[in-house]
Amino acid sequence: MASPKRLPYSSAGAGGGGGARRGSGAVPPVVVLVFLFVVAPSIFFVARSGGHVHVASDPRGADGNQETDWQEQLATDNLKSVLSKEVIDAIAASQQETGTLNLDFFRDHPSPSWKTDDLVDHKMNANLVVDDKAKAQNSSADHVIPLTHKAPKDGSDGHQVDTAAKMARRKLREARREKRAIDLVRKDDEALVKLENAAIERSKAVDSAVLGKYSIWRKENENENSDSTVRLMRDQIIMARVYSVLAKSRNKHGIYQELQSRIKESQRAVGEATADADLHHSAPDKIRVMGQVLTKAREELYDCKVISQRLRAMLQSADEQVRSLKKQSTFLSQLAAKTIPNSIHCLSMRLTIDYYLLPLEKRKFPRSENLENPELYHYALFSDNVLAASVVVNSTIMNAKEPEKHVFHLVTDKLNFGAMNMWFLLNPPGKATIHVENVDEFKWLNSSYCPVLRQLESVAMKEYYFKADRPATLSAGSSNLKYRNPKYLSMLNHLRFYLPQIYPKLDKILFLDDDIVVQKDLTGLWDVDLNGMVNGAVFTCGESFHRFDKYLNFSNPHIARNFDPNACGWAYGMNIFDLKQWKNKDITGIYHKWQNMNEDRVLWKLGTLPPGLMTLYKLTHPLDKSWHVLGLGYNPSIDRSEIDNAAVAHYNGNMKPWLELAMTKYRPYWTRYIKYDHPYIRGCNLSE
């Protein structure tokens, strides 16, 4: 029987302990076994761990079995096709340093190319869990994504790990997008809140602006607390408008039509009512029906954010409308303040006609010898308003302890000269003395002497008053109208700077505006020691207002060099002047100097208070505030006790007491000195 043929084998080392055993059919199984048990597991673990190579060091010495070295060499050769050059170089360096192949270093110090975003840490126990470091990094976003993925048995670990990492990154991206969306919504809400707060602040500013608000002149609006039923109906109308807009935008035509119908009914029921007593008798039914419709609309349309935005838009729209109306109101109020009512014009014309019908001998006033007596109490009054001048004179005489010692020097213009004379000839001020003069008869007051007259004759001033910047709308003209007041064209407004020239033989004189009411005896002012000053006046500055920087242009070096911006201002309207000191200090000359420098209006705007402050700077003695209370022509919040205790009440401002726009609660202080049953007053329809 023939024996089987033997295959050759290699002695390249497959054995342990003793020498290599030679035998037939032994070599191929050994190679296969080495590949299966050494190389394949190495490749498997390297691929699965994503580069975390772990080769256990053999505890045996160099005299151990050569089979271990062969296995390691074979595994290293196979790993070269898997690992990068960086890893191979690191392995070689580790071998040189330690003398033994040791990859534990690379488990603790992996290459960046082996990492998968540090999201997961692949454990050798075939379970994938979230890496602790990734948890710590992602905890700030409050998004912890636990991953538990059992390793599949088919050996496709790398593909599964990549899928898990992508899922983790995708979830993190979604979380970041959600967080950004939340931040954007929050920022949008913050912007809306800021916008709302700004609108509310603007509304507060408008509500606090008194000038131009005609509602404060209505008597029925003086009560700040309007009746509750009127407020309820107005609130219902506002909410109905909001819901009607929402209904229209959502195509709810039925409820839209119903809301519109109820709005019209409620508006008709409210009308111009400001109190419950003024409401129509159907108002309760309208409130009930409107409440039912609003309840239905709330159930179908309520959206807190949308309603808030709509109300905010309505608030801003109302704010803009108020601002526009305020400008128009300011323009009209200033225009009204600079005109004379028809009734007063009628009075002046009738008196003028009758005066020039009088014989010359009847046009003279008695007691003319008192006009230059310095021992008496002299008043200077410059006015073109007959009714206003009569109130000043009547109120002064009625409250004087010794009327016979009072002398009134009244100066008016050519147009009203006859009317002033006729009125006081018909209505003499008791035992007091009065004298009326025409400013146009002051021949010394000409353009060569007076800077104001020279400036008024200039082309530039005529352009400023009559041609320049004609406003196209009411609101556009409100800003400059204040400085285009016709009174600045009249010398009556500037005569206060020429008192010694007009009354050269007097030592002291009390200047009075024609918009004041005298409530107490004023003779005590002549006894006030002015301490060498020229002017005695009530100072008007508070903590930060009515100081020099309010009236003068401190950007001009002439102003900045000569005046203190925080210097306290004082009031024109009731001023006691020492004419001796006036002449000694040449006050009129100082006034002329500043007036010449202001020809182009670079030092102050038109008016007499700014040049008065400059001319009498550090020459004004402060009087007690009880002598003079101001603001009755613009300030609705003056305490009544302050007015009652004042010697003089001043209607400075646009709301003069003889105008329809006067504040009703202050008007009685003025009207009590008018005789409305007088034939001339009754004939011109002047009523209280």
XYZ file of C-alpha atoms in Angstrom:
688
model
C 0.000 0.000 0.000
C 1.506 3.277 -1.109
C 2.012 5.920 1.537
C 0.548 9.411 1.028
C 2.793 12.193 -0.370
C 4.153 14.708 2.166
C 3.974 18.470 1.586
C 6.980 20.680 2.292
C 6.797 23.040 5.211
C 8.602 26.101 6.403
C 10.574 26.248 9.571
C 9.849 29.974 9.936
C 8.662 29.436 13.377
C 5.429 27.994 14.452
C 5.987 26.399 17.686
C 6.462 27.043 21.311
C 8.700 25.765 23.991
C 10.666 23.000 22.223
C 12.013 22.803 18.698
C 9.954 22.839 15.573
C 8.285 19.622 14.843
C 8.474 18.452 11.285
C 5.470 16.496 10.068
C 3.251 16.213 7.044
C 0.189 18.592 6.745
C 1.115 20.679 9.788
C 2.254 24.038 8.338
C -0.889 25.374 6.593
C -3.167 24.931 9.609
C -0.678 26.855 11.741
C -0.676 29.882 9.367
C -4.429 29.884 9.225
C -4.703 29.691 12.974
C -2.198 32.524 13.441
C -4.181 34.728 11.037
C -7.477 33.955 12.723
C -6.331 34.294 16.293
C -3.751 37.108 16.009
C -4.098 39.269 12.909
C -7.868 39.268 12.497
C -8.596 40.184 16.154
C -6.039 42.988 15.947
C -7.670 44.423 12.856
C -11.090 44.011 14.476
C -10.149 45.852 17.656
C -8.333 48.632 15.804
C -11.250 49.246 13.486
C -13.790 49.081 16.286
C -11.958 51.387 18.651
C -11.501 54.014 15.916
C -7.767 54.191 16.395
C -7.457 53.266 20.080
C -4.806 50.601 19.678
C -4.076 48.409 22.643
C -1.357 45.833 22.452
C -0.766 44.085 25.729
C 2.846 43.791 26.642
C 4.106 40.279 27.139
C 5.293 39.737 30.684
C 7.792 37.213 29.569
C 11.436 38.091 28.930
C 13.454 38.108 25.754
C 14.174 34.433 26.125
C 10.529 33.645 25.590
C 8.930 32.026 22.667
C 9.741 33.547 19.232
C 6.171 32.902 18.213
C 5.076 36.021 20.124
C 7.543 38.243 18.226
C 6.385 36.801 14.940
C 2.751 37.430 15.777
C 3.448 40.995 16.803
C 5.455 41.676 13.640
C 2.699 40.231 11.497
C 0.065 42.328 13.288
C 2.147 45.467 12.867
C 2.607 44.853 9.150
C -1.112 44.426 8.702
C -1.860 47.546 10.748
C 0.242 49.715 8.400
C -2.558 49.521 5.872
C -5.050 50.692 8.515
C -3.153 53.219 10.653
C -1.756 56.537 9.481
C 1.939 57.340 9.194
C 1.620 59.500 12.315
C 0.538 56.511 14.362
C 3.232 54.239 12.930
C 5.925 56.793 13.755
C 4.551 57.100 17.250
C 4.656 53.312 17.658
C 8.265 53.222 16.474
C 9.197 55.981 18.892
C 7.503 54.108 21.721
C 9.447 50.972 20.871
C 12.725 52.857 20.869
C 11.968 54.432 24.245
C 10.592 51.391 26.021
C 12.192 48.601 24.083
C 8.863 46.870 24.051
C 5.840 47.412 21.814
C 3.346 49.327 24.008
C 0.259 51.116 22.643
C -1.241 52.027 26.009
C 0.158 55.532 25.437
C -2.141 55.944 22.442
C -5.192 54.963 24.440
C -4.444 57.776 26.855
C -3.162 60.199 24.170
C -5.132 59.500 21.005
C -4.441 61.290 17.750
C -6.932 64.029 16.794
C -7.737 62.105 13.653
C -9.088 59.262 15.747
C -11.669 61.415 17.581
C -15.302 61.715 16.502
C -16.172 65.182 17.894
C -15.671 63.902 21.442
C -19.357 63.017 21.495
C -19.076 59.334 22.374
C -16.497 57.163 24.031
C -16.449 53.713 22.510
C -15.907 51.160 25.153
C -14.489 47.718 24.609
C -17.485 46.194 26.336
C -19.549 46.543 23.112
C -21.726 49.364 24.554
C -21.640 52.966 23.333
C -22.453 55.604 25.935
C -22.219 59.371 26.010
C -18.750 60.567 26.846
C -18.562 62.438 30.152
C -16.619 65.243 28.583
C -19.251 65.744 25.883
C -21.912 65.875 28.568
C -20.023 68.577 30.408
C -19.577 70.630 27.223
C -23.211 70.377 26.189
C -24.744 70.866 29.635
C -24.557 74.671 29.235
C -27.181 74.482 26.502
C -29.400 72.329 28.714
C -29.483 69.638 26.059
C -28.109 66.253 27.204
C -28.427 63.579 24.566
C -27.895 60.116 26.032
C -26.759 57.528 23.554
C -26.888 53.816 24.217
C -26.134 51.664 21.262
C -25.222 48.030 21.462
C -22.517 46.944 19.086
C -23.870 44.806 16.291
C -22.624 41.279 15.942
C -21.908 41.516 12.230
C -18.748 43.537 12.750
C -20.019 46.798 11.143
C -19.034 48.863 14.172
C -17.428 51.787 12.279
C -20.556 52.466 10.260
C -22.766 52.388 13.335
C -20.474 54.725 15.263
C -20.497 57.256 12.429
C -24.301 57.081 12.322
C -24.594 57.682 16.069
C -22.202 60.648 15.916
C -24.118 62.191 13.032
C -27.369 61.750 14.916
C -25.851 63.395 17.974
C -24.536 66.313 15.922
C -27.874 66.679 14.147
C -29.710 66.805 17.445
C -27.273 69.393 18.766
C -27.739 71.503 15.642
C -31.500 71.302 16.051
C -31.172 72.275 19.696
C -28.977 75.256 18.759
C -31.453 76.350 16.081
C -34.284 76.115 18.573
C -32.291 78.128 21.105
C -31.508 80.805 18.488
C -35.186 80.979 17.544
C -36.110 81.431 21.204
C -33.489 84.180 21.538
C -34.803 85.963 18.449
C -38.370 85.831 19.750
C -37.215 87.123 23.116
C -35.289 89.984 21.481
C -38.323 90.802 19.350
C -40.496 90.912 22.468
C -37.955 93.147 24.177
C -37.962 95.481 21.181
C -41.761 95.632 21.246
C -41.750 96.393 24.965
C -39.201 99.176 24.435
C -41.323 100.568 21.618
C -44.394 100.485 23.815
C -42.597 102.167 26.697
C -41.303 104.865 24.355
C -44.831 105.490 23.062
C -46.137 105.734 26.624
C -43.400 108.185 27.572
C -44.190 110.321 24.531
C -47.852 110.275 25.477
C -46.973 111.413 28.988
C -44.965 114.297 27.549
C -47.908 115.347 25.399
C -50.342 115.088 28.305
C -48.140 117.315 30.441
C -47.907 120.028 27.777
C -50.351 122.711 28.742
C -49.823 125.198 25.932
C -52.220 124.605 23.073
C -54.491 122.122 24.842
C -57.885 123.656 24.381
C -59.512 121.000 26.550
C -58.155 122.632 29.704
C -60.037 125.806 28.856
C -63.373 124.017 28.911
C -65.053 124.360 32.253
C -66.424 120.837 32.283
C -62.943 119.376 31.777
C -61.463 120.883 34.889
C -62.528 117.800 36.824
C -59.786 115.224 36.308
C -62.027 112.276 37.297
C -64.595 111.783 34.565
C -67.650 109.615 35.284
C -67.291 105.822 35.141
C -70.050 105.083 32.615
C -68.553 107.394 30.017
C -65.145 105.811 30.552
C -66.617 102.315 30.213
C -68.313 103.134 26.916
C -65.155 104.681 25.494
C -63.133 101.625 26.558
C -65.667 99.350 24.885
C -65.386 101.332 21.654
C -61.587 100.976 21.718
C -61.721 97.201 22.220
C -64.396 96.874 19.548
C -62.094 98.612 17.083
C -59.290 96.197 17.931
C -61.494 93.137 17.470
C -62.952 94.515 14.239
C -59.449 94.715 12.762
C -58.736 91.134 13.826
C -62.069 89.943 12.454
C -61.430 91.571 9.083
C -57.923 90.084 8.851
C -59.303 86.593 9.573
C -62.250 86.920 7.171
C -64.818 86.869 9.970
C -67.159 89.133 8.051
C -70.213 88.466 10.208
C -68.657 89.502 13.493
C -66.844 92.361 11.731
C -70.111 93.880 10.549
C -71.659 93.400 13.973
C -68.746 95.143 15.707
C -68.865 98.059 13.273
C -72.586 98.479 13.870
C -72.174 98.477 17.666
C -69.300 100.968 17.461
C -71.465 103.461 15.586
C -74.333 103.027 18.055
C -72.057 103.536 21.066
C -70.451 106.594 19.500
C -73.858 108.149 18.921
C -74.854 107.375 22.500
C -71.672 108.921 23.944
C -71.535 111.918 21.613
C -69.710 114.817 23.286
C -70.623 113.684 26.796
C -67.975 114.062 29.492
C -70.149 113.058 32.449
C -72.727 110.354 33.064
C -75.455 112.960 33.358
C -74.830 114.001 29.733
C -75.325 110.494 28.321
C -78.340 109.486 26.273
C -80.930 107.404 28.123
C -80.141 104.456 25.840
C -76.537 104.265 27.067
C -77.092 101.305 29.492
C -78.649 99.210 26.701
C -75.773 100.048 24.398
C -73.270 99.000 27.070
C -75.018 95.663 27.584
C -75.259 94.846 23.861
C -71.676 95.905 23.227
C -70.524 93.732 26.127
C -72.205 90.688 24.572
C -70.577 91.323 21.198
C -67.173 91.805 22.800
C -67.561 88.522 24.700
C -68.344 86.717 21.452
C -65.407 88.359 19.708
C -63.069 87.463 22.554
C -64.018 83.787 22.316
C -63.348 83.673 18.579
C -60.550 86.167 18.056
C -58.622 86.619 21.279
C -54.864 86.544 20.824
C -52.938 88.273 23.579
C -49.884 89.116 21.480
C -51.845 90.377 18.481
C -54.167 92.490 20.637
C -51.193 93.942 22.484
C -49.551 94.904 19.203
C -52.768 96.445 17.898
C -53.315 98.511 21.047
C -49.715 99.651 20.889
C -50.193 100.723 17.278
C -53.353 102.624 18.229
C -51.451 104.323 21.050
C -48.680 105.435 18.723
C -51.157 106.630 16.108
C -53.072 108.599 18.729
C -49.801 110.030 19.999
C -48.876 111.305 16.540
C -52.328 112.794 16.067
C -52.094 114.562 19.421
C -48.711 115.970 18.493
C -50.009 117.266 15.177
C -53.092 118.778 16.791
C -50.955 120.280 19.533
C -48.864 122.123 16.934
C -51.983 123.416 15.242
C -53.466 124.366 18.596
C -50.280 126.225 19.547
C -50.373 128.166 16.298
C -54.028 129.087 16.713
C -53.636 130.029 20.369
C -50.693 132.293 19.559
C -52.639 133.807 16.697
C -55.651 134.377 18.952
C -53.463 135.952 21.632
C -52.187 138.503 19.124
C -55.591 139.645 17.920
C -58.258 141.825 19.452
C -61.762 140.325 19.819
C -64.521 141.961 17.795
C -66.274 143.165 20.926
C -63.198 145.066 22.172
C -62.573 146.470 18.692
C -66.200 147.587 18.614
C -65.769 149.289 21.975
C -62.670 151.130 20.796
C -64.270 152.324 17.566
C -67.443 153.624 19.266
C -65.452 155.442 21.920
C -63.151 156.972 19.292
C -66.082 158.304 17.263
C -67.709 159.845 20.307
C -64.441 161.377 21.505
C -63.848 163.331 18.328
C -67.420 164.561 18.484
C -66.676 166.196 21.842
C -65.793 169.888 21.990
C -62.117 170.593 22.777
C -62.877 172.055 26.207
C -64.466 168.761 27.304
C -61.502 166.588 26.318
C -59.345 167.599 29.292
C -58.876 165.650 32.546
C -59.028 167.356 35.954
C -56.146 167.690 38.449
C -53.425 168.021 35.803
C -51.237 169.756 38.418
C -50.572 166.363 40.008
C -48.827 164.947 36.951
C -45.355 166.163 37.967
C -45.687 166.056 41.758
C -42.968 163.659 43.010
C -44.699 163.334 46.389
C -47.555 161.304 44.888
C -47.721 157.680 43.736
C -47.154 157.559 39.993
C -47.968 154.648 37.669
C -46.853 154.089 34.080
C -49.226 152.090 31.873
C -48.588 151.537 28.137
C -51.476 149.846 26.330
C -53.589 149.775 23.173
C -56.407 147.785 24.841
C -59.126 149.992 26.315
C -60.810 147.277 28.359
C -57.539 145.936 29.787
C -56.340 149.424 30.756
C -59.640 150.122 32.489
C -59.267 146.976 34.627
C -55.736 147.965 35.700
C -56.829 151.463 36.733
C -60.101 150.384 38.366
C -58.531 147.541 40.355
C -55.714 149.794 41.579
C -58.058 152.553 42.738
C -60.584 150.186 44.321
C -57.850 148.653 46.500
C -55.978 151.892 47.283
C -56.177 153.344 50.769
C -55.702 156.916 49.542
C -56.940 157.075 45.900
C -56.430 160.830 45.686
C -52.647 160.343 45.893
C -52.444 158.054 42.871
C -51.550 159.344 39.425
C -51.843 157.249 36.234
C -49.718 158.048 33.188
C -51.295 156.156 30.313
C -49.634 156.047 26.875
C -51.323 154.506 23.837
C -51.023 154.649 20.056
C -52.691 156.977 17.578
C -55.437 154.475 16.733
C -56.631 154.089 20.323
C -55.858 157.560 21.642
C -59.445 158.820 21.263
C -60.958 155.671 22.768
C -58.708 155.807 25.865
C -59.513 159.445 26.491
C -63.241 158.937 25.991
C -63.427 155.928 28.292
C -61.760 157.652 31.237
C -63.648 160.889 30.608
C -66.863 158.873 30.919
C -65.519 156.699 33.750
C -63.075 158.802 35.828
C -61.048 156.848 38.427
C -62.588 158.509 41.462
C -60.283 161.068 43.072
C -57.210 159.720 41.311
C -55.479 161.583 38.508
C -55.160 160.217 34.998
C -53.465 161.472 31.875
C -53.502 159.891 28.393
C -50.743 160.509 25.838
C -50.113 159.494 22.235
C -46.756 157.773 21.623
C -46.676 159.166 18.091
C -46.419 162.671 19.551
C -43.075 161.897 21.222
C -40.978 163.654 18.590
C -37.724 162.855 20.352
C -38.454 159.145 19.893
C -37.193 158.698 16.325
C -35.005 156.284 14.379
C -31.882 158.387 14.853
C -32.196 158.074 18.634
C -33.946 154.740 19.125
C -32.217 151.598 17.742
C -35.469 149.629 17.675
C -37.153 152.147 15.369
C -34.123 152.132 13.091
C -34.141 148.321 12.966
C -37.868 148.212 12.269
C -37.296 150.406 9.234
C -34.671 148.029 7.800
C -35.400 145.763 4.837
C -34.240 142.678 6.733
C -36.727 143.260 9.551
C -39.563 143.864 7.128
C -38.654 140.624 5.348
C -38.635 138.805 8.670
C -42.067 140.058 9.684
C -43.975 140.219 6.422
C -42.419 137.942 3.790
C -40.003 135.340 5.084
C -40.913 131.721 5.751
C -44.601 131.808 5.098
C -45.915 128.511 6.522
C -47.771 126.154 4.227
C -49.722 124.550 7.101
C -50.915 125.558 10.545
C -48.507 123.272 12.360
C -45.562 124.421 10.248
C -46.058 128.043 11.295
C -46.305 127.456 15.023
C -42.563 127.543 15.680
C -41.789 131.088 14.494
C -45.109 132.822 15.117
C -44.175 133.593 18.706
C -41.371 135.859 17.500
C -43.524 137.520 14.828
C -45.809 139.101 17.356
C -47.078 142.498 16.141
C -46.457 143.973 19.580
C -42.727 143.913 18.802
C -43.447 146.376 15.993
C -45.057 148.830 18.403
C -43.029 151.276 20.408
C -45.494 150.830 23.278
C -43.601 147.667 24.096
C -40.252 149.500 24.299
C -41.278 152.643 26.146
C -40.328 151.010 29.468
C -36.685 151.744 28.615
C -37.367 155.487 28.281
C -39.133 156.271 31.561
C -36.813 159.152 32.639
C -37.187 160.737 29.202
C -40.989 160.540 29.365
C -41.269 161.617 33.030
C -38.182 163.747 33.714
C -39.470 165.349 36.950
C -40.381 162.109 38.769
C -38.151 160.266 41.232
C -39.942 156.904 41.352
C -42.570 155.277 39.177
C -44.390 151.930 39.287
C -44.588 150.234 35.906
C -47.688 148.056 35.289
C -48.507 145.777 32.344
C -52.035 145.899 30.947
C -52.626 142.159 31.612
C -52.498 142.453 35.408
C -55.103 142.822 38.159
C -54.314 144.745 41.343
C -55.780 143.129 44.456
C -54.149 145.095 47.294
C -52.887 148.562 48.068
C -49.533 149.097 46.323
C -48.284 152.175 48.143
C -45.935 150.017 50.247
C -43.721 149.572 47.169
C -42.620 153.202 47.352
C -41.283 152.532 50.854
C -39.128 149.545 49.813
C -35.417 150.273 50.140
C -33.850 149.259 46.819
C -30.341 149.507 48.290
C -29.050 151.640 45.451
C -30.571 149.411 42.765
C -32.576 150.745 39.837
C -35.304 148.114 39.612
C -37.419 146.357 42.221
C -39.000 143.146 40.904
C -40.112 139.660 41.901
C -37.559 137.032 40.887
C -38.990 134.128 38.901
C -36.289 131.466 38.765
C -36.727 128.070 40.366
C -34.216 125.251 40.537
C -33.455 125.169 36.820
C -35.825 127.454 34.934
C -36.235 131.172 34.223
C -32.531 131.783 34.461
C -30.478 133.864 32.072
C -29.553 130.935 29.821
C -33.250 130.549 29.016
C -33.394 133.981 27.392
C -29.898 134.778 26.113
C -27.608 133.141 23.565
C -24.591 132.096 25.620
C -22.830 130.707 22.570
C -22.161 134.327 21.681
C -18.909 135.566 23.279
C -20.416 138.948 24.213
C -23.095 137.210 26.268
C -20.800 134.561 27.749
C -18.251 137.181 28.789
C -20.648 139.568 30.530
C -23.375 137.425 32.125
C -23.791 134.407 34.359
C -25.992 131.742 32.695
C -27.344 130.728 36.116
C -28.279 134.255 37.115
C -31.868 134.507 38.266
C -34.439 136.148 36.014
C -37.144 138.520 37.201
C -40.621 139.494 36.027
C -41.723 142.457 33.979
C -45.295 143.479 34.768
C -45.024 145.156 38.138
C -41.734 146.965 38.660
C -40.798 149.869 40.895
C -38.091 151.993 39.222
C -35.818 154.519 40.909
C -35.500 157.106 38.150
C -32.687 158.986 39.914
C -30.488 155.904 39.928
C -31.618 155.189 36.386
C -30.206 158.515 35.207
C -27.011 158.122 37.245
C -26.235 154.721 35.740
C -27.421 155.671 32.229
C -29.708 152.640 31.908
C -31.131 153.873 28.604
C -27.611 154.141 27.156
C -26.823 150.565 28.244
C -30.038 149.413 26.597
C -29.093 151.190 23.357
C -25.676 149.500 23.351
C -27.103 145.989 23.609
C -29.920 146.745 21.187
C -27.427 147.906 18.555
C -25.420 144.707 18.995
C -28.552 142.611 18.495
C -29.553 144.045 15.134
C -29.274 140.571 13.560
C -30.990 138.941 16.576
C -27.847 136.997 17.494
C -27.935 137.826 21.223
C -31.619 137.179 21.923
C -34.888 136.784 20.116
C -37.308 139.668 19.855
C -38.858 140.863 23.077
C -38.292 143.227 25.995
C -37.516 140.846 28.856
C -34.090 139.676 27.533
C -32.752 143.229 27.000
C -34.277 144.188 30.354
C -32.370 141.377 32.071
C -29.156 142.487 30.389
C -29.610 146.206 30.935
C -30.542 145.861 34.612
C -28.085 143.016 35.341
C -26.967 143.270 38.990
C -29.139 146.386 39.318
C -32.394 144.674 40.377
C -33.549 144.357 43.968
C -35.694 141.252 44.742
C -39.185 141.915 46.059
C -41.228 139.549 48.199
C -43.096 137.058 46.038
C -46.417 138.025 47.611
C -46.294 141.255 45.641
C -46.590 139.571 42.259
C -47.945 136.147 41.210
C -47.380 135.086 37.604
C -48.638 132.453 35.190
C -52.400 133.028 35.069
C -52.153 133.093 31.278
C -50.542 129.666 30.861
C -50.289 127.705 34.115
C -53.497 125.905 35.218
C -52.042 124.598 38.490
C -51.406 127.782 40.473
C -52.627 127.446 44.035
C -55.667 129.635 44.693
C -54.349 130.755 48.049
C -51.228 132.067 46.331
C -53.384 134.119 43.960
C -55.623 135.400 46.740
C -52.654 136.510 48.836
C -50.855 138.282 45.981
C -50.991 142.046 45.544
C -50.873 141.707 41.751
C -52.089 138.791 39.613
C -50.415 138.653 36.215
C -51.980 136.946 33.161
C -48.679 136.562 31.343
C -48.962 134.001 28.575
C -51.289 133.522 25.623
C -54.522 132.969 27.533
C -55.381 136.573 28.249
C -58.508 137.155 30.355
C -60.269 139.146 27.629
C -59.946 136.267 25.124
C -62.285 133.313 24.737
C -59.397 130.938 25.326
C -58.783 132.289 28.837
C -58.734 129.745 31.636
C -62.150 129.959 33.206
C -61.045 129.410 36.796
C -58.785 132.515 36.673
C -61.085 134.782 34.699
C -63.247 135.977 37.672
C -60.236 137.752 39.203
C -60.294 140.007 36.139
C -64.000 140.281 35.241
C -64.999 141.520 38.721
C -63.586 144.944 37.792
C -65.695 145.319 34.627
C -69.162 146.894 34.636
C -70.988 144.725 32.139
C -74.108 146.857 32.421
C -72.235 149.834 30.977
C -73.965 151.096 27.787
C -70.836 150.856 25.635
C -69.970 147.367 26.895
C -73.506 146.132 26.522
C -73.754 147.672 23.047
C -70.678 145.748 21.856
C -71.958 142.414 23.247
C -69.255 142.080 25.864
C -70.414 139.441 28.331
C -68.971 137.885 31.442
